[in-house]
Coordinates of C-alpha atoms in Angstrom, one line a residue:
R1 CA -0.4 -0.2 0.1
E2 CA 2.8 2.7 0.5
A3 CA 5.0 1.7 -2.6
G4 CA 1.0 3.1 -4.7
E5 CA 0.8 6.0 -2.1
R6 CA 5.5 7.1 -2.8
L7 CA 4.4 5.6 -6.7
A8 CA 1.2 8.3 -6.6
D9 CA 3.8 11.2 -5.1
L10 CA 6.1 10.5 -7.4
L11 CA 4.5 10.9 -10.5
P12 CA 3.7 14.3 -11.1
L13 CA 7.4 14.6 -9.7
M14 CA 8.8 12.6 -13.0
E15 CA 6.3 14.4 -15.0
K16 CA 7.5 17.7 -14.3
V17 CA 11.1 16.3 -14.8
H18 CA 11.0 14.3 -17.8
G19 CA 8.1 14.8 -18.8
P20 CA 4.7 12.5 -18.9
E21 CA 6.5 10.8 -22.4
H22 CA 9.5 10.2 -21.1
P23 CA 10.2 5.9 -20.8
S24 CA 11.1 6.8 -16.8
T25 CA 7.5 8.7 -16.5
L26 CA 5.6 5.6 -18.1
T27 CA 7.5 2.7 -15.9
T28 CA 6.4 5.0 -12.7
R29 CA 3.2 4.9 -14.7
H30 CA 2.7 1.6 -14.7
E31 CA 4.2 0.2 -11.9
L32 CA 1.4 3.0 -10.1
A33 CA -0.7 0.6 -11.9
R34 CA 0.1 -2.5 -11.2
A35 CA 0.2 -1.2 -7.6
L36 CA -3.4 -0.2 -8.0
I37 CA -4.1 -3.4 -9.7
A38 CA -2.8 -5.2 -6.5
Q39 CA -4.7 -3.4 -4.1
G40 CA -7.1 -3.9 -6.0
K41 CA -8.1 -0.3 -7.4
A42 CA -9.0 -1.4 -10.4
R43 CA -11.3 1.5 -12.0
E44 CA -8.3 3.9 -10.6
A45 CA -5.8 1.4 -12.7
G46 CA -7.6 1.7 -15.5
E47 CA -7.2 5.6 -15.4
C48 CA -4.2 6.0 -14.5
I49 CA -2.8 3.5 -18.0
E50 CA -5.2 5.0 -20.1
N51 CA -3.7 7.1 -21.5
V52 CA -0.9 6.8 -22.6
P53 CA 0.2 6.1 -25.9
E54 CA 2.0 3.3 -26.7
T55 CA 3.8 4.9 -29.7
K56 CA 6.0 6.9 -27.4
M57 CA 6.5 3.8 -25.5
D58 CA 10.1 2.9 -26.7
D59 CA 10.7 -0.2 -26.0
S60 CA 9.3 -3.8 -26.5
V61 CA 9.2 -5.0 -22.7
E62 CA 7.4 -1.1 -22.0
Q63 CA 4.5 -1.8 -24.9
A64 CA 4.4 -5.8 -23.4
R65 CA 3.9 -4.2 -20.0
N66 CA 1.1 -1.9 -20.7
R67 CA -0.9 -4.8 -22.3
M68 CA -0.3 -7.3 -19.7
L69 CA -1.8 -4.1 -17.6
H70 CA -4.6 -3.5 -19.7
G71 CA -4.9 -8.3 -20.0
W72 CA -5.2 -7.6 -16.1
L73 CA -8.1 -4.2 -16.5
A74 CA -10.0 -6.6 -19.0
D75 CA -9.8 -10.1 -16.3
L76 CA -10.7 -7.8 -14.2
D77 CA -13.5 -6.3 -16.5
G78 CA -15.2 -10.4 -17.4
D79 CA -13.6 -9.8 -20.3
G80 CA -11.3 -13.6 -20.9
A81 CA -11.0 -12.4 -24.8
S82 CA -10.2 -9.2 -24.8
A83 CA -7.2 -10.1 -21.9
D84 CA -6.4 -13.2 -24.5
D85 CA -5.6 -11.3 -27.2
L86 CA -3.4 -8.2 -24.6
L87 CA -1.4 -11.3 -23.2
D88 CA -0.5 -13.1 -26.6
Q89 CA 0.2 -9.3 -28.0
A90 CA 2.4 -9.5 -24.7
G91 CA 4.0 -12.5 -26.0
A92 CA 4.6 -11.3 -28.8
L93 CA 6.5 -8.5 -27.8
L94 CA 8.8 -10.3 -25.2
V95 CA 9.5 -12.9 -28.2
D96 CA 13.6 -11.5 -28.1
V97 CA 13.8 -11.0 -24.8
T98 CA 15.1 -14.3 -23.3
P99 CA 13.1 -16.6 -21.6
E100 CA 14.5 -15.7 -17.3
H101 CA 13.6 -11.7 -18.0
Y102 CA 11.3 -11.1 -16.0
M103 CA 8.4 -10.3 -17.8
R104 CA 8.7 -13.7 -19.7
R105 CA 8.0 -14.9 -16.0
E106 CA 5.8 -12.2 -15.5
L107 CA 2.9 -13.2 -18.3
A108 CA 4.1 -17.2 -17.7
R109 CA 2.7 -17.1 -13.9
Y110 CA -0.3 -14.9 -14.9
R111 CA -1.1 -17.1 -18.0
E112 CA -0.3 -20.1 -15.4
T113 CA -2.9 -18.8 -12.5
R114 CA -5.8 -17.4 -14.6
V115 CA -8.7 -19.6 -14.1
P116 CA -10.2 -20.2 -17.0
G117 CA -13.4 -18.1 -17.3
G118 CA -12.3 -16.0 -13.7
T119 CA -10.6 -14.0 -13.4
G120 CA -7.1 -12.8 -13.2
G121 CA -4.1 -14.7 -12.4
T122 CA -1.6 -13.7 -9.3
M123 CA -1.9 -10.1 -9.6
I124 CA -5.3 -10.3 -9.5
R125 CA -5.8 -12.0 -5.3
Q126 CA -9.5 -12.9 -5.1
T127 CA -10.0 -9.9 -2.8
D128 CA -8.9 -7.4 -5.2
V129 CA -12.2 -8.8 -7.4
N130 CA -14.6 -8.8 -4.8
E131 CA -13.4 -4.9 -4.2
S132 CA -13.3 -3.4 -7.4
A133 CA -17.1 -4.3 -8.6
V134 CA -18.0 -2.6 -5.6

């Protein structure tokens, strides 16, 4: 919880110093969205990443991270088909990084723990799903 609060405080500073489209600002924004998802604040996480232009992301890892976050949010919304598509796109963007890369491991772990027809995987605890439905 504290990490999310610190990231929320850091994001405006990153935008002021580096600008909204700088890779460090985008990483901070994505990490804030992850923290919000983990806290069951899906709506806030969606708002955090909804207007990030992918064309401004420097590399495939950042683009994959964005697709994964949108995939997790689609899972929370109960849209498994969109989540599948977004997670597949993330996987395609990560094809050139080593299998040991943290993003590939995270994507694999998420896919392994998704429940068919259910909501989310390791990034989304059952309590988060219940809280986000409120």
